[in-house]
Amino acid sequence: MIVALQVADRTTDKEASKAIRDAQKLLDDLLPQLLAAAKTVALNPDDPAAKEHLSAVVAEWESAVAKLKAAINSAQTNEEIIAASSFFFFFFPQINN
């Protein structure tokens, strides 16, 4: 997630920057596991062990996303969030419609 790493680069809060990078790394590490678990369930939809494993990986993924969100929120002020949103909507005005 390039945006998360950009926030980590821009913030002056070293702890928040580290938390963002750590959460992003966790997501990067979990992605192949998530894809493999989903593929296994797709190929074996009646396998309870495969479904249980997928549920566990999804729970880890959701936890990592929550950590990333919290770290990003702690690294940005409300003014920075508004400025970033304004920039986004300037370049992608169709989203406002």
Short mmCIF file of C-alpha atoms in Angstrom, two decimals:
data_model
loop_
_atom_site.label_atom_id
_atom_site.label_comp_id
_atom_site.label_asym_id
_atom_site.label_seq_id
_atom_site.Cartn_x
_atom_site.Cartn_y
_atom_site.Cartn_z
CA MET A 1 0.00 0.00 0.00
CA ILE A 2 1.90 2.90 -1.36
CA VAL A 3 -0.25 5.50 0.40
CA ALA A 4 0.53 4.06 3.84
CA LEU A 5 4.24 4.21 3.14
CA GLN A 6 3.91 7.79 1.92
CA VAL A 7 2.27 8.71 5.22
CA ALA A 8 5.10 6.95 7.06
CA ASP A 9 7.63 8.95 5.06
CA ARG A 10 5.90 12.30 5.64
CA THR A 11 5.17 12.08 9.34
CA THR A 12 7.54 13.50 11.91
CA ASP A 13 6.23 11.00 14.47
CA LYS A 14 8.89 8.28 14.47
CA GLU A 15 6.77 5.84 16.49
CA ALA A 16 3.82 6.23 14.12
CA SER A 17 6.11 5.81 11.12
CA LYS A 18 7.49 2.57 12.56
CA ALA A 19 3.99 1.32 13.41
CA ILE A 20 2.83 2.01 9.85
CA ARG A 21 5.81 0.21 8.35
CA ASP A 22 5.40 -2.75 10.72
CA ALA A 23 1.68 -3.09 9.95
CA GLN A 24 2.34 -2.77 6.22
CA LYS A 25 5.01 -5.47 6.41
CA LEU A 26 2.61 -7.75 8.26
CA LEU A 27 0.01 -7.25 5.52
CA ASP A 28 2.63 -7.90 2.85
CA ASP A 29 3.62 -11.12 4.63
CA LEU A 30 0.00 -12.22 5.12
CA LEU A 31 -1.14 -11.64 1.54
CA PRO A 32 0.33 -14.86 0.07
CA GLN A 33 -1.13 -16.82 2.98
CA LEU A 34 -4.54 -15.23 2.47
CA LEU A 35 -4.52 -15.98 -1.25
CA ALA A 36 -3.40 -19.57 -0.71
CA ALA A 37 -6.03 -20.18 1.96
CA ALA A 38 -8.77 -18.71 -0.23
CA LYS A 39 -7.66 -20.82 -3.18
CA THR A 40 -7.68 -23.95 -1.03
CA VAL A 41 -11.26 -23.25 0.07
CA ALA A 42 -12.27 -22.53 -3.53
CA LEU A 43 -10.85 -25.88 -4.63
CA ASN A 44 -12.19 -27.75 -1.58
CA PRO A 45 -15.38 -25.96 -0.51
CA ASP A 46 -16.51 -28.80 1.77
CA ASP A 47 -13.22 -29.07 3.70
CA PRO A 48 -13.82 -27.76 7.24
CA ALA A 49 -10.09 -27.53 7.99
CA ALA A 50 -9.55 -25.34 4.93
CA LYS A 51 -12.43 -23.08 5.95
CA GLU A 52 -11.11 -22.83 9.50
CA HIS A 53 -7.64 -21.94 8.26
CA LEU A 54 -9.06 -19.27 5.96
CA SER A 55 -11.05 -17.81 8.86
CA ALA A 56 -7.89 -17.63 10.97
CA VAL A 57 -5.91 -15.93 8.22
CA VAL A 58 -8.76 -13.47 7.57
CA ALA A 59 -8.82 -12.61 11.29
CA GLU A 60 -5.06 -11.93 11.20
CA TRP A 61 -5.53 -9.79 8.07
CA GLU A 62 -8.33 -7.77 9.68
CA SER A 63 -6.21 -7.22 12.79
CA ALA A 64 -3.28 -6.00 10.68
CA VAL A 65 -5.57 -3.63 8.75
CA ALA A 66 -6.89 -2.23 12.05
CA LYS A 67 -3.30 -1.69 13.25
CA LEU A 68 -2.40 0.06 9.99
CA LYS A 69 -5.48 2.27 10.19
CA ALA A 70 -4.73 3.25 13.79
CA ALA A 71 -1.09 3.98 12.97
CA ILE A 72 -2.02 6.13 9.98
CA ASN A 73 -4.62 8.01 11.99
CA SER A 74 -2.09 8.71 14.74
CA ALA A 75 0.45 9.98 12.20
CA GLN A 76 -1.83 12.55 10.61
CA THR A 77 -3.57 15.63 11.95
CA ASN A 78 -7.12 16.42 10.90
CA GLU A 79 -5.75 19.18 8.68
CA GLU A 80 -3.47 16.72 6.86
CA ILE A 81 -6.34 14.30 6.33
CA ILE A 82 -8.51 17.09 4.90
CA ALA A 83 -5.67 18.29 2.67
CA ALA A 84 -5.06 14.76 1.39
CA SER A 85 -8.78 14.29 0.75
CA SER A 86 -8.95 17.58 -1.14
CA PHE A 87 -5.97 16.53 -3.25
CA PHE A 88 -7.62 13.16 -3.97
CA PHE A 89 -10.96 14.68 -4.97
CA PHE A 90 -9.23 17.30 -7.13
CA PHE A 91 -7.61 14.58 -9.24
CA PHE A 92 -10.56 12.18 -9.10
CA PRO A 93 -13.65 14.43 -9.24
CA GLN A 94 -15.85 11.61 -10.53
CA ILE A 95 -15.85 10.15 -7.02
CA ASN A 96 -17.79 13.16 -5.73
CA ASN A 97 -20.68 12.39 -8.08
#
